[in-house]
Coordinates of C-alpha atoms and ligand atoms in Angstrom, one line a residue:
M3 CA 100.6 160.2 167.6
S4 CA 100.0 156.8 168.9
I5 CA 97.5 154.7 167.1
P6 CA 95.1 154.0 169.6
L7 CA 94.5 151.1 171.3
F8 CA 91.1 149.7 169.3
D9 CA 91.1 151.9 166.1
L10 CA 90.9 149.7 162.5
N11 CA 90.5 152.9 160.8
G12 CA 92.7 151.9 157.6
K13 CA 93.1 148.1 157.8
V14 CA 91.4 146.0 155.4
A15 CA 89.9 142.4 157.2
L16 CA 88.9 139.9 155.6
I17 CA 85.8 137.6 157.8
T18 CA 85.0 134.2 155.4
G19 CA 81.5 133.1 155.9
A20 CA 80.1 136.3 157.2
T21 CA 77.0 136.8 155.2
H22 CA 75.2 135.8 158.4
G23 CA 75.1 134.3 162.2
L24 CA 78.7 134.6 164.3
G25 CA 80.3 135.5 161.1
M26 CA 78.4 138.6 160.0
A27 CA 77.9 140.0 163.9
M28 CA 82.0 140.0 164.0
A29 CA 82.4 141.5 161.0
K30 CA 80.3 144.3 162.2
G31 CA 82.1 145.2 165.3
I32 CA 85.4 145.6 163.6
G33 CA 83.5 147.4 160.5
H34 CA 82.1 149.1 163.0
A35 CA 85.5 149.9 164.6
G36 CA 86.4 151.5 161.4
A37 CA 88.1 148.4 159.4
T38 CA 86.8 148.0 155.6
V39 CA 85.1 144.6 155.8
V40 CA 85.6 142.2 153.2
I41 CA 83.3 139.4 153.3
N42 CA 83.0 136.0 151.6
G43 CA 80.2 133.3 151.3
N44 CA 80.5 130.4 149.3
S45 CA 76.5 130.6 148.6
S46 CA 74.6 132.8 146.2
Q47 CA 75.9 136.0 144.6
E48 CA 72.4 137.4 145.6
K49 CA 73.0 136.4 149.2
I50 CA 76.2 137.6 149.5
D51 CA 75.2 141.4 147.8
K52 CA 72.4 141.5 150.7
A53 CA 75.0 140.7 153.2
V54 CA 77.1 143.8 151.9
A55 CA 73.9 146.0 151.2
V56 CA 73.2 145.3 155.4
F57 CA 77.3 146.5 156.5
E58 CA 76.8 149.4 154.0
S59 CA 73.7 150.2 155.3
E60 CA 75.3 150.3 159.0
G61 CA 78.4 152.9 157.6
I62 CA 80.5 150.6 157.0
K63 CA 82.7 150.2 153.8
A64 CA 82.2 146.0 152.5
F65 CA 83.2 144.0 149.8
G66 CA 81.8 140.3 149.0
Y67 CA 83.5 137.9 147.2
R68 CA 82.0 134.5 146.3
F69 CA 84.8 131.5 146.8
D70 CA 84.6 128.2 148.0
V71 CA 87.6 128.6 151.2
T72 CA 88.3 124.6 150.6
D73 CA 89.1 125.3 146.9
E74 CA 93.0 126.7 147.4
K75 CA 93.0 128.3 143.1
A76 CA 90.1 129.9 144.1
V77 CA 91.1 131.1 147.3
V78 CA 94.5 132.2 145.8
K79 CA 92.7 133.5 142.7
A80 CA 90.0 135.8 145.0
I81 CA 92.9 136.7 147.8
D82 CA 94.7 138.4 144.3
Q83 CA 91.1 140.1 143.1
I84 CA 90.7 141.4 147.1
Q85 CA 94.4 143.0 147.1
H86 CA 94.3 144.7 143.5
E87 CA 90.2 145.6 144.2
V88 CA 90.2 146.6 147.7
G89 CA 93.8 146.6 149.3
S90 CA 96.6 144.6 151.0
I91 CA 94.6 142.2 154.3
D92 CA 95.7 143.1 157.7
I93 CA 93.0 141.0 159.8
L94 CA 92.2 137.7 157.9
V95 CA 88.9 135.8 160.0
N96 CA 88.8 131.9 159.3
N97 CA 85.3 131.7 161.0
A98 CA 83.4 129.5 157.8
G99 CA 82.6 126.3 158.9
I100 CA 80.2 123.1 158.9
I101 CA 79.0 120.5 161.4
K102 CA 77.8 117.4 160.6
R103 CA 75.9 115.8 163.7
T104 CA 76.5 112.2 163.8
P105 CA 77.5 109.6 166.1
L106 CA 81.0 108.4 164.8
A107 CA 80.1 105.0 164.1
E108 CA 77.5 106.0 162.3
M109 CA 79.1 109.4 160.6
E110 CA 80.0 108.2 156.7
V111 CA 84.0 108.9 156.1
A112 CA 83.2 111.3 153.2
D113 CA 81.2 113.1 156.1
F114 CA 84.0 113.3 158.4
E115 CA 86.7 114.2 155.5
E116 CA 84.2 117.2 154.4
V117 CA 83.7 118.9 157.7
I118 CA 87.9 118.2 158.4
K119 CA 88.5 120.0 154.9
V120 CA 86.3 122.8 156.1
D121 CA 87.0 122.8 159.6
L122 CA 90.8 122.9 159.4
V123 CA 92.3 122.2 155.8
S124 CA 90.1 125.4 154.5
P125 CA 91.6 127.8 157.2
F126 CA 95.2 126.2 156.2
I127 CA 94.5 127.0 152.8
V128 CA 93.2 131.1 153.0
S129 CA 95.9 131.8 155.5
K130 CA 98.9 129.8 153.5
A131 CA 96.9 133.0 150.6
V132 CA 96.6 135.4 152.7
V133 CA 100.2 135.2 154.9
K134 CA 102.0 136.0 152.4
G135 CA 101.0 140.0 151.7
M136 CA 101.4 139.9 155.6
I137 CA 105.1 138.9 155.8
Q138 CA 105.9 141.8 153.1
L139 CA 103.8 144.1 155.3
K140 CA 105.4 143.0 158.3
A141 CA 102.3 143.5 160.3
G142 CA 99.2 141.0 160.3
K143 CA 96.1 139.8 161.9
I144 CA 94.7 136.1 161.6
I145 CA 92.2 134.6 164.1
N146 CA 91.0 130.9 164.0
I147 CA 87.4 130.6 165.0
C148 CA 87.1 127.4 167.6
S149 CA 84.9 126.7 169.8
M150 CA 84.3 124.8 172.7
M151 CA 84.6 121.5 170.8
S152 CA 88.8 122.5 170.8
E153 CA 88.4 121.7 174.7
L154 CA 86.0 119.3 175.2
G155 CA 84.2 116.2 173.0
R156 CA 80.5 115.9 172.7
N157 CA 78.6 113.3 171.5
T158 CA 78.0 113.4 167.5
V159 CA 80.3 116.2 166.7
G160 CA 83.6 114.0 166.6
A161 CA 84.4 115.6 162.9
Y162 CA 84.0 118.5 164.1
A163 CA 85.8 118.6 167.6
A164 CA 88.6 116.6 165.7
A165 CA 88.7 119.4 163.3
K166 CA 88.1 122.7 166.3
G167 CA 90.9 120.5 168.0
G168 CA 93.3 120.7 165.3
L169 CA 92.8 124.3 164.2
K170 CA 93.4 125.0 168.1
M171 CA 96.9 123.7 167.6
L172 CA 97.0 125.3 163.5
T173 CA 96.5 128.6 165.2
Q174 CA 99.8 128.0 167.9
N175 CA 101.7 126.7 165.0
M176 CA 100.8 130.0 163.5
C177 CA 102.3 131.8 165.9
V178 CA 105.2 130.1 166.0
E179 CA 105.9 130.2 162.3
W180 CA 105.2 134.0 161.9
A181 CA 105.2 136.1 165.0
P182 CA 109.1 136.4 163.7
F183 CA 107.7 138.7 160.8
N184 CA 104.9 141.0 163.5
I185 CA 101.7 138.8 162.8
Q186 CA 99.5 137.9 165.4
V187 CA 97.6 134.6 165.1
N188 CA 94.9 133.8 167.7
G189 CA 92.1 132.6 168.2
I190 CA 88.4 133.1 169.6
G191 CA 86.4 130.2 170.9
P192 CA 82.7 130.7 171.0
G193 CA 80.6 128.8 173.7
Y194 CA 76.8 128.0 173.1
F195 CA 74.8 130.9 170.8
A196 CA 71.9 131.6 169.4
T197 CA 72.2 131.6 165.4
E198 CA 71.0 129.1 162.6
Q199 CA 73.9 126.5 162.8
T200 CA 72.7 125.9 166.8
K201 CA 68.5 126.7 166.4
P202 CA 68.5 122.6 165.9
I203 CA 69.6 122.3 169.0
R204 CA 68.2 125.8 171.0
I205 CA 64.5 125.1 170.2
D206 CA 62.5 124.9 173.6
G207 CA 61.9 121.8 174.7
H208 CA 64.8 120.3 173.0
P209 CA 66.9 118.2 176.2
F210 CA 70.5 120.3 175.1
N211 CA 68.6 123.8 175.1
E212 CA 68.4 122.7 179.0
F213 CA 71.6 121.4 179.0
I214 CA 73.4 124.0 178.2
V215 CA 71.7 127.2 179.8
N216 CA 72.4 124.8 183.1
R217 CA 75.9 124.0 181.6
T218 CA 77.0 128.0 180.9
P219 CA 77.4 130.2 184.3
A220 CA 75.8 132.7 183.2
G221 CA 72.8 130.7 182.1
V222 CA 71.9 132.1 178.8
W223 CA 72.5 131.3 175.1
G224 CA 75.1 134.1 173.8
N225 CA 74.0 136.6 171.6
P226 CA 76.1 136.9 168.8
D227 CA 76.9 140.7 168.7
E228 CA 78.9 139.3 172.5
L229 CA 81.4 138.2 169.8
Q230 CA 82.4 141.8 167.9
G231 CA 85.0 142.7 171.2
A232 CA 86.8 139.7 171.4
A233 CA 87.2 140.1 167.3
V234 CA 88.0 144.2 167.9
F235 CA 90.6 143.8 170.1
L236 CA 92.4 140.2 169.0
S237 CA 92.3 142.6 164.9
A238 CA 93.6 145.9 166.9
K239 CA 97.0 146.8 168.5
A240 CA 96.0 146.4 171.8
S241 CA 96.6 142.8 171.5
D242 CA 99.8 143.2 169.7
F243 CA 101.9 141.4 172.3
V244 CA 99.1 138.4 172.3
N245 CA 100.3 135.0 170.8
G246 CA 99.1 132.0 170.0
Q247 CA 95.5 132.4 172.1
I248 CA 92.5 131.1 172.1
L249 CA 90.1 133.9 173.7
Y250 CA 86.9 131.6 174.6
V251 CA 83.5 134.1 175.2
D252 CA 81.5 131.0 176.5
G253 CA 79.3 132.9 179.3
G254 CA 81.8 130.6 182.2
I255 CA 81.2 127.1 180.3
L256 CA 85.3 126.2 180.3
A257 CA 85.2 127.2 183.9
T258 CA 82.6 124.7 185.9
I259 CA 82.0 121.0 185.9
G260 CA 78.8 122.1 185.8
K261 CA 76.0 121.9 188.4
P262 CA 72.5 119.5 189.5
S263 CA 69.7 120.7 187.5
N264 CA 67.6 121.4 190.0
E265 CA 70.4 123.7 192.1
Ligands
GCO18 C1 77.2 121.6 169.0 C2 76.9 123.0 168.2 C3 78.9 124.0 168.7 C4 78.7 125.3 168.9 C5 79.8 125.7 168.9 C6 80.4 125.4 170.3 O1 76.5 121.0 167.9 O2 77.6 121.6 170.3 O3 77.3 123.4 167.4 O4 79.6 123.5 167.7 O5 77.5 125.5 167.7 O6 80.3 125.0 168.4 O7 82.0 126.6 170.7

């Protein structure tokens, strides 16, 4: 019997940074498609437990693990624990990330390095720990959460753009090295979504809020749930011959140079 193209029943999916925001939304989509969801967070265990309870309230089998995705020893230990307590990881979504909005000329080197460490090095660390099991299984799905800043620059987010641009290329290199083991590595590039991370630039009256509404052909900020389809697609059989691609879910931003505000 052929497996339905978007059925994730029987799969185990690890989503990093999934106690809130886009990570939680994507994890819910993957869970509702049938996967057992393993979420990671580096905040309090209480916050992780609360997030697990949210998934369980929606009928999704979920587990929560607290570890720092930038700490290789902690990651290796956690992945080993997950594989023993939950099962082999079939799907990895590298979502955990931070942003620091500071003009480059004023940015402390330590702050620049922290953004690179969390947004670019940690997907490498977690993928390296998880891929060993995927290579043994000769199957796996890795999804790196990129950004508009994987393609475009913007004032004050230079470190984040450097990391997300690098993550696009890391995705392509993971594809090249791991495709022979039937592992598909792709990225999702979210446009501008209504989350805690974008709250400071989304408030009514903030110039960036009006800018984004004009810059987005759809004319709105994205709803985190609108990322679920892309996450399920890239986690499922339906994408078995899709590799090294970044799927932009951006309401059309990358399709346009923008329009005059009075149009
Ligand atoms: C910003 C935003 C962006 C979005 C997203 C766009 O300050 O420009 O936070 O970084 O969060 O990454 O794809």
